[in-house]
Short mmCIF file of C-alpha atoms in Angstrom, two decimals:
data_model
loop_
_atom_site.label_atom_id
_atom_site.label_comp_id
_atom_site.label_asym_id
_atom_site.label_seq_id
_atom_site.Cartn_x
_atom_site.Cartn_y
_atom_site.Cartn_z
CA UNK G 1 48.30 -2.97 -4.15
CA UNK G 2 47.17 0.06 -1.87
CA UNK G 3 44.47 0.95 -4.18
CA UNK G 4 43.39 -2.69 -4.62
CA UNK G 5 43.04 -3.11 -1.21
CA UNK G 6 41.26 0.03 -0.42
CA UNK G 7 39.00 -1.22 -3.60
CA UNK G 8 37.99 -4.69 -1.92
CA UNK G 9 37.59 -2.66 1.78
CA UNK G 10 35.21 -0.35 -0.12
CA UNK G 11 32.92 -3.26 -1.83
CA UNK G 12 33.21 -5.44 1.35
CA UNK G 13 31.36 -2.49 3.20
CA UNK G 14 29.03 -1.54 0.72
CA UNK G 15 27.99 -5.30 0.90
CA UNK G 16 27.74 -5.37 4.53
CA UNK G 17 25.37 -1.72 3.69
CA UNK G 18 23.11 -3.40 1.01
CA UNK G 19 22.59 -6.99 2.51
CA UNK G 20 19.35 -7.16 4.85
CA UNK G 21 18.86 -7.51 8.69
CA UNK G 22 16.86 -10.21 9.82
CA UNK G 23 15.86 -10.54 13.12
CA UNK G 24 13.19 -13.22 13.96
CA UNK G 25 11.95 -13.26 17.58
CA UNK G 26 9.74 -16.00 19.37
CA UNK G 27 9.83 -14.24 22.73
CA UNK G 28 7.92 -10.88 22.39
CA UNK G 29 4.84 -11.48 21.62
CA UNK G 30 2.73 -14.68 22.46
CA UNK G 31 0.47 -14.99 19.78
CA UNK G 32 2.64 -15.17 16.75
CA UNK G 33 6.25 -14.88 15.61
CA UNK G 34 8.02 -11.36 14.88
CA UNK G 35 10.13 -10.97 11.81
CA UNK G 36 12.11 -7.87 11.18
CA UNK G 37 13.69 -6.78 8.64
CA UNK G 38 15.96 -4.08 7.90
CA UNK G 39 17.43 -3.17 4.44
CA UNK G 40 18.51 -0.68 1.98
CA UNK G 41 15.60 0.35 -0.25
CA UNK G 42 14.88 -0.56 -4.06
CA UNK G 43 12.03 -0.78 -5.74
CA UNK G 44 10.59 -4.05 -5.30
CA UNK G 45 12.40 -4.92 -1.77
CA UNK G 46 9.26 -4.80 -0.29
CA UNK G 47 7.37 -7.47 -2.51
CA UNK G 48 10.59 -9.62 -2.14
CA UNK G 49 10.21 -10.03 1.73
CA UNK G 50 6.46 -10.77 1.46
CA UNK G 51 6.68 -13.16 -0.88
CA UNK G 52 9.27 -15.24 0.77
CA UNK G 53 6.43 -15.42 3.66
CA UNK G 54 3.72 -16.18 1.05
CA UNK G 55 5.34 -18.99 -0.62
CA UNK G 56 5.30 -20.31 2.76
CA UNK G 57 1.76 -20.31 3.40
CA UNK G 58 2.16 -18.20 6.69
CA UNK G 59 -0.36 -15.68 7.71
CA UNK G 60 0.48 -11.90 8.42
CA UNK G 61 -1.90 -10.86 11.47
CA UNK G 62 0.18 -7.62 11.64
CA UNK G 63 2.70 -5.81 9.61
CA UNK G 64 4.50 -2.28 9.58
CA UNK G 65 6.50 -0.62 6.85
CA UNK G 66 8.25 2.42 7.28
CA UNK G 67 10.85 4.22 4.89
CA UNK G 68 13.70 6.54 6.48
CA UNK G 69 15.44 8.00 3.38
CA UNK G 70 17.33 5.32 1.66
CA UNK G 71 16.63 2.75 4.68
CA UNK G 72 13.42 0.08 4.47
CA UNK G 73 12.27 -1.26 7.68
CA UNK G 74 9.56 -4.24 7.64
CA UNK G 75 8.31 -6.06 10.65
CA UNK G 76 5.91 -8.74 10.19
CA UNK G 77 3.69 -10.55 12.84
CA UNK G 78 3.14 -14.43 11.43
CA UNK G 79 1.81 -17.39 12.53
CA UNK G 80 0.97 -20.78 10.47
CA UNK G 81 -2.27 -21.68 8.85
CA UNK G 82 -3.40 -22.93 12.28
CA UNK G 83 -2.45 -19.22 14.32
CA UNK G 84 0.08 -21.03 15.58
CA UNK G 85 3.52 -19.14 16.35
CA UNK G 86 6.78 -20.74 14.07
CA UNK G 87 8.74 -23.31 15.86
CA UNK G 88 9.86 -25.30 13.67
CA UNK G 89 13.81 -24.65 12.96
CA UNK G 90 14.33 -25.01 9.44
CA UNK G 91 11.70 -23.03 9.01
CA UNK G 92 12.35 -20.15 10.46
CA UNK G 93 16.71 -20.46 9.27
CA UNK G 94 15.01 -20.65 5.68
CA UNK G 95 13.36 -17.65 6.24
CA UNK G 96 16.17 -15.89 7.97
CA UNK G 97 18.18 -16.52 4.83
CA UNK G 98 15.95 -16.23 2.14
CA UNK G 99 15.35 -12.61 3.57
CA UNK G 100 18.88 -12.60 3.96
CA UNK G 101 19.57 -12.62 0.31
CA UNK G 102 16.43 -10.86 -1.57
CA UNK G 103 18.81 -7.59 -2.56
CA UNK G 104 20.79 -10.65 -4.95
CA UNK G 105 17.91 -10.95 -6.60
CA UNK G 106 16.97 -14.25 -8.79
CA UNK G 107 17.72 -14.48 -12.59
CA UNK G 108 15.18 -16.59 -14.75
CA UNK G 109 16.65 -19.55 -16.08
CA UNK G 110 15.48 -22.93 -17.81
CA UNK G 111 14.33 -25.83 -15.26
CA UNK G 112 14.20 -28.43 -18.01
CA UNK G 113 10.48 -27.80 -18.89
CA UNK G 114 8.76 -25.39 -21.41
CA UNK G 115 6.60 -22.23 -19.58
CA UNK G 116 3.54 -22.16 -21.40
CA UNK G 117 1.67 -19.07 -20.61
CA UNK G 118 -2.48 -18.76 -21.65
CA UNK G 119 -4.88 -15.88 -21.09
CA UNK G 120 -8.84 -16.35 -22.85
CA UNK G 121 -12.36 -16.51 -22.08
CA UNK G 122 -13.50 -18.31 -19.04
CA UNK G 123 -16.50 -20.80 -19.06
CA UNK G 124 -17.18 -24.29 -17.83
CA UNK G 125 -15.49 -26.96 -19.07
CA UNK G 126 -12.87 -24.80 -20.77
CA UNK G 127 -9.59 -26.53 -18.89
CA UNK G 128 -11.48 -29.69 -19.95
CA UNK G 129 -10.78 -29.17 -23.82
CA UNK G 130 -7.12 -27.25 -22.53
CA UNK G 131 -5.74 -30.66 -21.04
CA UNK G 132 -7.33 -32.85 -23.94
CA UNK G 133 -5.24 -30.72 -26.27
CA UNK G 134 -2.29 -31.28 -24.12
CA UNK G 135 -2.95 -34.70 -24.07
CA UNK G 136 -3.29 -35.54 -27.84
CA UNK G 137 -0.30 -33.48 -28.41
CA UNK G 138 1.96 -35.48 -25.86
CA UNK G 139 2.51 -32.97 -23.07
CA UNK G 140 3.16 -33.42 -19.86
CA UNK G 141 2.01 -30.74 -17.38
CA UNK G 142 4.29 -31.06 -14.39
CA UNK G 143 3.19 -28.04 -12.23
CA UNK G 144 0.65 -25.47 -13.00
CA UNK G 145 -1.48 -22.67 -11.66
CA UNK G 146 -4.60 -21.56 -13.43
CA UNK G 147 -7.10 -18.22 -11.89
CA UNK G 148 -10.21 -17.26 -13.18
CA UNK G 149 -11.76 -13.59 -12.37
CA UNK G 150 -14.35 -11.49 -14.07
CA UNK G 151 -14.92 -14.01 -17.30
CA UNK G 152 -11.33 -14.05 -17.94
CA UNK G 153 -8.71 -17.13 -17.52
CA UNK G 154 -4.65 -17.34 -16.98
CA UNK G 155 -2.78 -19.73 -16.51
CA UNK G 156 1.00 -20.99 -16.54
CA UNK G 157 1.89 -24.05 -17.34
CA UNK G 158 5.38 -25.79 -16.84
CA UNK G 159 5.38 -29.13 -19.32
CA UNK G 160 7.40 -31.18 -20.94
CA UNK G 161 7.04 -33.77 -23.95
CA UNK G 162 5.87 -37.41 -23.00
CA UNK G 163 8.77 -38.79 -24.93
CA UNK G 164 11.93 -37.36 -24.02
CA UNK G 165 10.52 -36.49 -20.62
CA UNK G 166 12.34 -32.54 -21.65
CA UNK G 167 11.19 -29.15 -22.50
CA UNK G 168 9.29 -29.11 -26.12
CA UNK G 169 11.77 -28.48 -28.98
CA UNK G 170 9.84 -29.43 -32.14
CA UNK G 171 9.14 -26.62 -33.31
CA UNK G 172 5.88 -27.56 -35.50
CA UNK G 173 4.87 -28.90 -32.41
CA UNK G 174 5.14 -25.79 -30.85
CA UNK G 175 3.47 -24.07 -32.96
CA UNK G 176 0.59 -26.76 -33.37
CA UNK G 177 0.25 -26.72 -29.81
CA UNK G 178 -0.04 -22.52 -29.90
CA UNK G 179 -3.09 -22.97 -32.77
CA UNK G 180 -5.11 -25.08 -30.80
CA UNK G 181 -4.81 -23.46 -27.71
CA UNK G 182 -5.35 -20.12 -28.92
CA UNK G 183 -8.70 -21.28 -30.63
CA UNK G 184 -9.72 -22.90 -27.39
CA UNK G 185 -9.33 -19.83 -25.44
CA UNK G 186 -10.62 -17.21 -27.95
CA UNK G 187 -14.63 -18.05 -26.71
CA UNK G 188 -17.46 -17.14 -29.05
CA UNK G 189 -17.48 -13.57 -30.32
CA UNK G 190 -14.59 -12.67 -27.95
CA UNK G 191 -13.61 -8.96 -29.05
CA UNK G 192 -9.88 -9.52 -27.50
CA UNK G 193 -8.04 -12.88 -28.66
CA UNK G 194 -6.79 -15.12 -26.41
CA UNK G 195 -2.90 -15.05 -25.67
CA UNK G 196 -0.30 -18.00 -25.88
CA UNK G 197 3.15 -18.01 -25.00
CA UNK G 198 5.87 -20.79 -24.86
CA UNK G 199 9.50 -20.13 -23.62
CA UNK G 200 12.12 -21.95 -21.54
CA UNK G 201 12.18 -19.51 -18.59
CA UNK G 202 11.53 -19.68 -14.69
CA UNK G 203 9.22 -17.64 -12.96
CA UNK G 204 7.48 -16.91 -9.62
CA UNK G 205 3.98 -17.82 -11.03
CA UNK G 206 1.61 -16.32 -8.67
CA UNK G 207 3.75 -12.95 -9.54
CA UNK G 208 3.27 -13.61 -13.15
CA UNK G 209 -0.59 -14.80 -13.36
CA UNK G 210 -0.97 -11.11 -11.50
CA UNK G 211 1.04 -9.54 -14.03
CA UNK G 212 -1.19 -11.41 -16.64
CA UNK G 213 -4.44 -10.86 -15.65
CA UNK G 214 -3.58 -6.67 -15.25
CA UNK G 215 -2.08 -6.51 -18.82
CA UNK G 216 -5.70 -8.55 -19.88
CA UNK G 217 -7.62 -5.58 -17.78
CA UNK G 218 -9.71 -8.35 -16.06
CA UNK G 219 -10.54 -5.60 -13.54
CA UNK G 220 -12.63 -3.53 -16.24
CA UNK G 221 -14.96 -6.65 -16.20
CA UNK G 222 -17.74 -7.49 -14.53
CA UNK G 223 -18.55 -11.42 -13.12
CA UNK G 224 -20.10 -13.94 -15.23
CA UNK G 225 -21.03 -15.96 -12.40
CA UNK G 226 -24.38 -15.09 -9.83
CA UNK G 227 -22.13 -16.29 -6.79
CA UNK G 228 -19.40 -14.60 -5.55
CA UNK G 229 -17.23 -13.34 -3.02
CA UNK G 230 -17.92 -9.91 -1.03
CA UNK G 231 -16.36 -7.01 -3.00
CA UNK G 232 -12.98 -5.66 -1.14
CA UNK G 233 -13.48 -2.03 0.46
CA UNK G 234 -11.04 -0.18 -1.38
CA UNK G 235 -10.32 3.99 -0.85
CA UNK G 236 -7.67 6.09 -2.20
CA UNK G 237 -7.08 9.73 -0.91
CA UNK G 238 -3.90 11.94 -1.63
CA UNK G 239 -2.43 13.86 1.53
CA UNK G 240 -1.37 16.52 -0.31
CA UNK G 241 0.42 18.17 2.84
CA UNK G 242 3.43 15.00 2.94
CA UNK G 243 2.72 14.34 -0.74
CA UNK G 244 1.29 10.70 -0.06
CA UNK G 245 -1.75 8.70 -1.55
CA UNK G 246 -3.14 6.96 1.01
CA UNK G 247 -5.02 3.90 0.00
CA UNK G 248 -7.20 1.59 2.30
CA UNK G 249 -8.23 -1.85 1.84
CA UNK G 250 -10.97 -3.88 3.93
CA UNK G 251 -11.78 -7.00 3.21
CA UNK G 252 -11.68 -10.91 4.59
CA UNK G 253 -8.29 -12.09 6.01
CA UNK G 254 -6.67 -14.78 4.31
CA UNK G 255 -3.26 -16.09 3.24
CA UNK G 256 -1.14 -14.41 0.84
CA UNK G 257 -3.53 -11.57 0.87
CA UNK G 258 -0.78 -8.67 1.68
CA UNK G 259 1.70 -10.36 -1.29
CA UNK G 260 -1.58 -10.08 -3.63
CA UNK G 261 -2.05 -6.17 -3.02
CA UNK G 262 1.59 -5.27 -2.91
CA UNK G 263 2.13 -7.57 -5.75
CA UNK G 264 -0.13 -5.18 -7.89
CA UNK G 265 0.74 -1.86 -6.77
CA UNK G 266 4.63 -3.19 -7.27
CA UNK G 267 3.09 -3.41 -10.99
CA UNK G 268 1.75 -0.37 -11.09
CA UNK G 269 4.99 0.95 -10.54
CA UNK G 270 4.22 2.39 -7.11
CA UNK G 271 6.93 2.60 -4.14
CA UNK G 272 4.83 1.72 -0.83
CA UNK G 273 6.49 4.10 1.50
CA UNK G 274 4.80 3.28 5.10
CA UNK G 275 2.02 0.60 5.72
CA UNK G 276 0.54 -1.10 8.69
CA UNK G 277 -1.54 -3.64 8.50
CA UNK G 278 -3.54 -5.41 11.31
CA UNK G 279 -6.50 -8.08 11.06
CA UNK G 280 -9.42 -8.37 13.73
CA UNK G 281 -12.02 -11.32 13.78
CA UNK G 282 -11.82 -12.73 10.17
CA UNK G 283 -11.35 -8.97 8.65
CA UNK G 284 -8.08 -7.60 7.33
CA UNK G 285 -7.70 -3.75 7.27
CA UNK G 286 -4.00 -2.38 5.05
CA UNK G 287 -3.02 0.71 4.84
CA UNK G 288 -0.35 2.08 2.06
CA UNK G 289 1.26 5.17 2.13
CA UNK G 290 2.42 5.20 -1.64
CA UNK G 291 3.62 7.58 -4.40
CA UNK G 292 5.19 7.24 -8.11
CA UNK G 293 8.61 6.36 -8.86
CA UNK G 294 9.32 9.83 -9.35
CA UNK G 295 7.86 11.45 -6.32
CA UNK G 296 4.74 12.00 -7.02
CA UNK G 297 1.75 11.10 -5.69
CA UNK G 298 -1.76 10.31 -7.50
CA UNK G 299 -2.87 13.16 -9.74
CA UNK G 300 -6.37 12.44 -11.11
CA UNK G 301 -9.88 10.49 -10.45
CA UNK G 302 -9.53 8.18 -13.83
CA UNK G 303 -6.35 7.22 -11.77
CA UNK G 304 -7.51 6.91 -8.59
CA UNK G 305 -10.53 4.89 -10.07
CA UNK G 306 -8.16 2.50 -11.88
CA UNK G 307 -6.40 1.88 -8.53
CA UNK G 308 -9.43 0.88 -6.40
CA UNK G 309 -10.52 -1.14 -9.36
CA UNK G 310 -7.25 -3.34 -9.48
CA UNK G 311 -6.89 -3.84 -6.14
CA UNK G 312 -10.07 -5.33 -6.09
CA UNK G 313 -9.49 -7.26 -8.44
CA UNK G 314 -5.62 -8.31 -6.79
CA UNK G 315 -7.80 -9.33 -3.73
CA UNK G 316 -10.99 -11.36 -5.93
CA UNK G 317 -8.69 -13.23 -8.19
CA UNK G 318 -7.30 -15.72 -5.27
CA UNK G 319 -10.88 -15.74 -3.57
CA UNK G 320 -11.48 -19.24 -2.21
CA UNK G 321 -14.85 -19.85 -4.08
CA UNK G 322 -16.20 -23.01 -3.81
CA UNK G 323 -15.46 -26.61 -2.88
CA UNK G 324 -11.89 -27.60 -2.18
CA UNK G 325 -10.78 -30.78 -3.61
CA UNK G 326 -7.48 -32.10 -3.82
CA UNK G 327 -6.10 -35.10 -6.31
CA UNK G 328 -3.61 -37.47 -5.15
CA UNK G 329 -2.86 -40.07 -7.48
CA UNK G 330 -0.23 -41.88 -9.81
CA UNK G 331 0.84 -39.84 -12.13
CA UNK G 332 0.00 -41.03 -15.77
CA UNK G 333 -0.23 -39.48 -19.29
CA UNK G 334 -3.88 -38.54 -19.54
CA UNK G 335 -4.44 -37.93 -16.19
CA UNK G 336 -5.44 -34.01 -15.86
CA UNK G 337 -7.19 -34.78 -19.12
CA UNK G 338 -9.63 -37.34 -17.65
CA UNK G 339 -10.28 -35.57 -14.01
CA UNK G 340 -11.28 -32.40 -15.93
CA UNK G 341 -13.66 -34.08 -18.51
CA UNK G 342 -15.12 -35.92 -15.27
CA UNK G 343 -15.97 -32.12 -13.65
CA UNK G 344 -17.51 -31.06 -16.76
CA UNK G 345 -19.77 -33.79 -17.52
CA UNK G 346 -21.13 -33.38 -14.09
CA UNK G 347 -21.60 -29.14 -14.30
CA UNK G 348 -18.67 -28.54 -12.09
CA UNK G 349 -16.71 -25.23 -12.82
CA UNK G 350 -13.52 -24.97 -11.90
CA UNK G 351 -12.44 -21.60 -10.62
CA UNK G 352 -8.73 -21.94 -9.55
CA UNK G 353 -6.55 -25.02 -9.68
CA UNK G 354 -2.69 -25.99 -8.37
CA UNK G 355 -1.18 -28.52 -10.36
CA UNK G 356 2.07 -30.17 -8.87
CA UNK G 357 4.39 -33.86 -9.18
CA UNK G 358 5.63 -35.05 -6.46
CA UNK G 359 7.48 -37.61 -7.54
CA UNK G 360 5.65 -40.12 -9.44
CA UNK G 361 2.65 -38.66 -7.79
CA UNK G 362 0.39 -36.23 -9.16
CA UNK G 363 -0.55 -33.72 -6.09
CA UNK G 364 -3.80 -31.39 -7.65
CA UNK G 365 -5.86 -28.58 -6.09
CA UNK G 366 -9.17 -28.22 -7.30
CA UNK G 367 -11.44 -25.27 -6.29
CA UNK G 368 -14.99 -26.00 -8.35
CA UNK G 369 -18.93 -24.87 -8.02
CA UNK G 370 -21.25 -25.47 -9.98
CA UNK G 371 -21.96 -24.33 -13.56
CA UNK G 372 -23.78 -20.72 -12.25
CA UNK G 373 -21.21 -19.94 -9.90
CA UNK G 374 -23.64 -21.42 -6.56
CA UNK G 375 -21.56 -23.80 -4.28
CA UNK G 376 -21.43 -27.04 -6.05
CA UNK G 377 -23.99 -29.97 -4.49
CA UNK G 378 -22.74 -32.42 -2.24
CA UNK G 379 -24.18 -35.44 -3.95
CA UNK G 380 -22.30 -33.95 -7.04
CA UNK G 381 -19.49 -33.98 -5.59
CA UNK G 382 -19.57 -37.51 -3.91
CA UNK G 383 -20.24 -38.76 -7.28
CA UNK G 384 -17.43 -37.42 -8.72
CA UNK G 385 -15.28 -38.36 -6.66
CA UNK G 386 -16.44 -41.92 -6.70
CA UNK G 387 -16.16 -41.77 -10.28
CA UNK G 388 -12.18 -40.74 -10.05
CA UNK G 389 -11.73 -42.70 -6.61
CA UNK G 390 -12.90 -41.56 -3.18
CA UNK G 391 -9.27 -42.50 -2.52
CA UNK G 392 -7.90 -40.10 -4.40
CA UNK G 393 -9.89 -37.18 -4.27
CA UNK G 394 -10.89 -35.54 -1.56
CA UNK G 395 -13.09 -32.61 0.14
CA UNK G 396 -10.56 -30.19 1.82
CA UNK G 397 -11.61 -27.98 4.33
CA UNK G 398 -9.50 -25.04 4.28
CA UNK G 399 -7.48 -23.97 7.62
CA UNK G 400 -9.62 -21.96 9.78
CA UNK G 401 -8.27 -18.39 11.00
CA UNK G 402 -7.59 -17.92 14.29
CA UNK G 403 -11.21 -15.94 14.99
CA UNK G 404 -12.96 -18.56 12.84
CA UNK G 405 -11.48 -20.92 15.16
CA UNK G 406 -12.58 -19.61 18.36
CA UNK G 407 -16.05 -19.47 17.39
CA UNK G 408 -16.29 -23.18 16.28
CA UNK G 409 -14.99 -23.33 20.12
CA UNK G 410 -18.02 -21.13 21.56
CA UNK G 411 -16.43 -17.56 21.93
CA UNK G 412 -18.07 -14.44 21.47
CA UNK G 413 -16.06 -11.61 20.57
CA UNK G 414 -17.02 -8.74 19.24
CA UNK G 415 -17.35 -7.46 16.24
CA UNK G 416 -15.59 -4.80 14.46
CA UNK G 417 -17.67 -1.62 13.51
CA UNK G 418 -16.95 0.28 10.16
CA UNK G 419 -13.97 0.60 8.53
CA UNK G 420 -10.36 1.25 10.14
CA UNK G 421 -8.24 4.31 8.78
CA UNK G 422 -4.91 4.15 10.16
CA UNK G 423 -3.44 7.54 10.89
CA UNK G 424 0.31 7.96 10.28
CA UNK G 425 0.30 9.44 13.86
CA UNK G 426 -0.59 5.51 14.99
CA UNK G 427 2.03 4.40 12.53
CA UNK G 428 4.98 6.20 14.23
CA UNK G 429 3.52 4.79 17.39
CA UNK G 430 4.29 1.25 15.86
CA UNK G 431 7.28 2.20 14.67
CA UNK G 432 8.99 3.05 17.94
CA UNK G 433 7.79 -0.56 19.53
CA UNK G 434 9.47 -1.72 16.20
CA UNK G 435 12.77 0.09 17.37
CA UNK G 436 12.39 -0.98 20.90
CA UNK G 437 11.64 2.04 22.55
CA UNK G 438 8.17 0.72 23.52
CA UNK G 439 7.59 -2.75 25.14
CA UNK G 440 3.68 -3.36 23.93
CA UNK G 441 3.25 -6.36 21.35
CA UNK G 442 -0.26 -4.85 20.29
#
């Protein structure tokens, strides 16, 4: 009984040891809310705790990592899409306990519906013939998320057959449905084949479309399209004297932006052992203090090269190019099949799209331009979307950031010169207002 007892002491504390420390505080700074945590560290804890904040849409204006031995120590500055600070209760008791519980971990499992996973060529009108397949085949696509980057396409799809309103389990179906979707995605003269996968498992899909795009080297590619986004500032240099590769990224602020890079270092199987990351105007500046899992930090300029390029491409491949409409509608068999078909017989391209059902409502994100990559024509777009119902689709402006917003207001701040290298010395700095034993927000 003695030992049992000591036994159950023993796991209670280690427990109490591995489960995080969240701290979330409204009253320190006034321009956004502060969210510590503190936690034992394991590869991947640190992607865990930003992606609970990403799949909320909020926006990190600040951030600082630091690693003491075994110990992890994150402290995030966020507001909402508006720069407004979190007020909302359930809100911010989700987040307490969803960081709360990220050393549990989450196991895949079935949610009723079959993950169909694609990766191909990209080129206009290509998720036109993907849907029509679905359709003719009786699928259902109940949530989805396709990217596009550098001529490439992935996407994963959660659907389920029109019939039994369940996961696909006909297996000549299956395997019908794998044909023709391959031999849509393989392009003309496409040296790699397209890739299709069906299985009955759960997961996070902006995690997985990163994960997919990397193992299709996307990032060795170049753009097919004349318009598009300003190229990310990335730099890599070791510090051989504390063994760290330090690697810098500049580029426009936006949301989910820090899960995106961390997301594909995670991959790369680095450990990010300090960071800080601030944002100024409408620019984001992150630093990364990083090694190997085994210590080490980067050893040669093919690797160091291979970094910069897939951190560009982490940053390009949720770029907001081009006109954001969104779908609301009656869900229907057909539906996705029809929209898409509409785009391409009027030269829209679609570069990234969020499929969700609400209900019995279909809830669709469209982000199109036109068949060069240009931003899409106005009068195009109006008659599409009298074509589908002005009702139902709409032109969505995206939130503004905080900056963007004070300049639609008349202010004039300045502007930020050259690129900012964080020093570790600055870092430290952080870290004791982190620990309390400074009082300054900024």
């Amino acid at each position: 009984m003695e030992r049992s007892a000591c036994t159950d002491e023993y796991e209670k504390l280690v427990i109490r040891m591995s489960t995080p420390r969240v701290v979330i505080d409204n009253a320190v700074c006034s321009t956004a809310t502060i969210v510590k945590v503190d936690s034992a560290r394991k590869h991947g804890i640190l992607l865990d705790a930003i992606q609970v904040l990403a799949d909320l849409n909020l926006l990190i204006k600040k951030a600082y990592i630091s690693s003491d031995g075994r110990w992890f120590m994150d402290v995030f500055h966020v507001t909402d899409q508006l720069g407004n600070k979190l007020t909302d209760e359930s809100v911010l008791n989700y987040i307490e306990q969803s960081l709360g519980s990220i050393h549990n971990g989450k196991i895949n499992s079935s949610n009723g519906f079959t993950a169909l996973e694609l990766t191909g060529t990209d080129r206009v009108g290509i998720l036109s013939e993907v849907f029509a397949v679905l359709a003719e085949l009786q699928c259902d696509v109940v949530e989805a998320k396709v990217w596009t980057h550098n001529g490439r396409i992935a996407s994963l799809m959660y659907v389920r057959d029109c019939d039994s309103g369940s996961a696909l389990e006909d297996y000549q179906k299956i395997n019908k449905l794998e044909a023709r979707l391959r031999n849509v995605l393989k392009g003309d003269n496409d040296i790699r084949s397209a890739k299709t996968s069906i299985s009955n498992s759960v997961m996070h899909p902006e995690r997985r479309l990163h994960q997919m795009m990397f193992a299709d080297r996307d990032y060795e590619r170049s753009s097919i399209f004349k318009f598009t986004s300003e190229t990310p500032l990335v730099t890599v240099q070791n510090w051989a004297e504390k063994g760290y590769s330090v690697v810098n990224v500049q580029c426009k602020d936006r949301i989910k932006l820090m899960f995106d890079v961390v997301c594909n270092l995670t991959d790369m199987e680095y450990v990010v052992f300090h960071a800080t990351i601030n944002t100024k105007d409408d620019q984001a500046y992150l630093e990364f203090y990083i090694r190997h899992r085994d210590g080490t930090p980067i050893s040669s300029e093919p690797e160091r090269q291979r970094v910069i390029q897939c951190l560009q491409a982490a940053v390009e491949r949720r770029a907001n190019e081009g006109v954001r409409l969104e779908l609301y509608a009656e869900d229907r068999q057909g539906l996705l099949a029809e929209v898409m078909r509409t785009f391409r017989e009027n030269g829209l391209n679609v570069t990234r799209t969020e499929i969700s059902t609400v209900g019995e409502m279909a809830a669709n994100v469209f982000y199109v331009t036109d068949a060069m990559g240009y931003p899409a024509d106005p009068k195009i777009i109006e008659s599409v979307r009298q074509k589908i119902g002005l009702s139902n689709l709409k032109v969505k402006e995206l939130p503004l950031l905080c900056q963007e917003k004070r300049e639609r207001e008349g202010d004039q701040p300045g502007g930020v010169g050259g690129t900012v290298l964080f020093s570790l010395g600055s870092l430290v700095r952080r870290n004791l207002y982190n620990l309390g034993l400074i009082k300054s927000c900024s």
